[in-house]
């Protein structure tokens, strides 16, 4: 019996330089990038885990429109492509999803609930000589001393000592260590100046040196001079300088950004707004309700908000906007008869409002909204919008499949 050699299905490219260039391309289509991003947020995968599951799972590859025979993207390619997706793009796609939910009758936006929460930034302790070690290894700069251990000892002393004088002494020594690091960095910049291949490293050194000098200045003012430094002037992270200091319920201090969410009766998140600083909830009540008017072309019929949003002006403005029933969880001097048509309606809306706390918990537990793991202010916004979009698509799918 004659045997025929089966042609390989895994050789899609001809032996040509242009074909090899295409085979090594790192690009992904917009559709693929969006689907991979949703898959990442929906499962809480790291880039390493995402790379594995795309290679391992036929189901995931099919969903992400990746060919069965083509090589799946590497971790570096995935990170490079996903980080390019802008928050504005994800927000616009999210609005399309909400309009589709309205068209299919899943969510008409007649009854909404508004609340705020904090998404923490990926703040972590800086290392003393990370960039200087790169300068030494690649370009031979060795005029520095690693003070990491000394800095850590002073930091622990600051955290655990009960003596104000000892704490101040530890701060003085920590400032001295930081000053030495600034000096080393400035010498490294001078050493590397004029080397084209060191341009990126010089830029990073200059960037972090400026931030460290800002931290040293605010520390001197606050600790040694007893000055009250406004939160807006404080830098809490060298790696995430956009991070805000959020004081929650006068108890906990969180580092990240405050976001405002509007939820619907369907469980969909109808709107997400990321704010800078630590604005009072009351200042965002009307803007969040107006954004619903923009989204649906009309105001909601009923709105339930947390007690922090309550004020006479907000109630009045919401009524002028055309909202029939407005419920604040805490009355704060407002009468039920002023807010809603009856006590029964008020109680129903108050119970309805409590449901958004479950939606926020769902976003944080299942979609990573408790802490952003991406670096930079723009990436923070993209991360938040991606988490909300992934949650909404899953919720919408469950409604349509029910």
PDB file of C-alpha atoms in Angstrom, residues 20-21 67 81 84 149 167 184 196 239 263 274 278 299 305 314 324 330 333 343 369 372 378 396:
ATOM      1  CA  UNK A  20       9.325  35.813   8.581  1.00  0.00           C
ATOM      2  CA  UNK A  21       8.589  39.441   9.504  1.00  0.00           C
ATOM      3  CA  UNK A  67      -6.456  30.851  15.348  1.00  0.00           C
ATOM      4  CA  UNK A  81      -1.108  45.566  23.541  1.00  0.00           C
ATOM      5  CA  UNK A  84      -2.527  50.666  24.896  1.00  0.00           C
ATOM      6  CA  UNK A 149      18.983  48.169  55.065  1.00  0.00           C
ATOM      7  CA  UNK A 167      10.562  59.079  65.856  1.00  0.00           C
ATOM      8  CA  UNK A 184      24.195  59.477  43.920  1.00  0.00           C
ATOM      9  CA  UNK A 196      22.432  57.874  23.566  1.00  0.00           C
ATOM     10  CA  UNK A 239       5.943  54.724  41.632  1.00  0.00           C
ATOM     11  CA  UNK A 263     -26.218  50.962  39.269  1.00  0.00           C
ATOM     12  CA  UNK A 274     -13.170  58.444  38.510  1.00  0.00           C
ATOM     13  CA  UNK A 278     -11.177  63.353  47.820  1.00  0.00           C
ATOM     14  CA  UNK A 299     -33.732  61.465  33.715  1.00  0.00           C
ATOM     15  CA  UNK A 305     -28.363  57.545  46.990  1.00  0.00           C
ATOM     16  CA  UNK A 314     -29.254  68.222  45.885  1.00  0.00           C
ATOM     17  CA  UNK A 324     -40.026  61.966  40.775  1.00  0.00           C
ATOM     18  CA  UNK A 330     -29.871  59.135  55.739  1.00  0.00           C
ATOM     19  CA  UNK A 333     -32.946  66.934  58.081  1.00  0.00           C
ATOM     20  CA  UNK A 343     -43.122  56.328  53.227  1.00  0.00           C
ATOM     21  CA  UNK A 369     -11.587  46.522  41.484  1.00  0.00           C
ATOM     22  CA  UNK A 372      -5.417  48.457  40.481  1.00  0.00           C
ATOM     23  CA  UNK A 378      -3.893  56.631  32.570  1.00  0.00           C
ATOM     24  CA  UNK A 396     -25.841  41.119  30.475  1.00  0.00           C
TER      25      UNK A 396
END
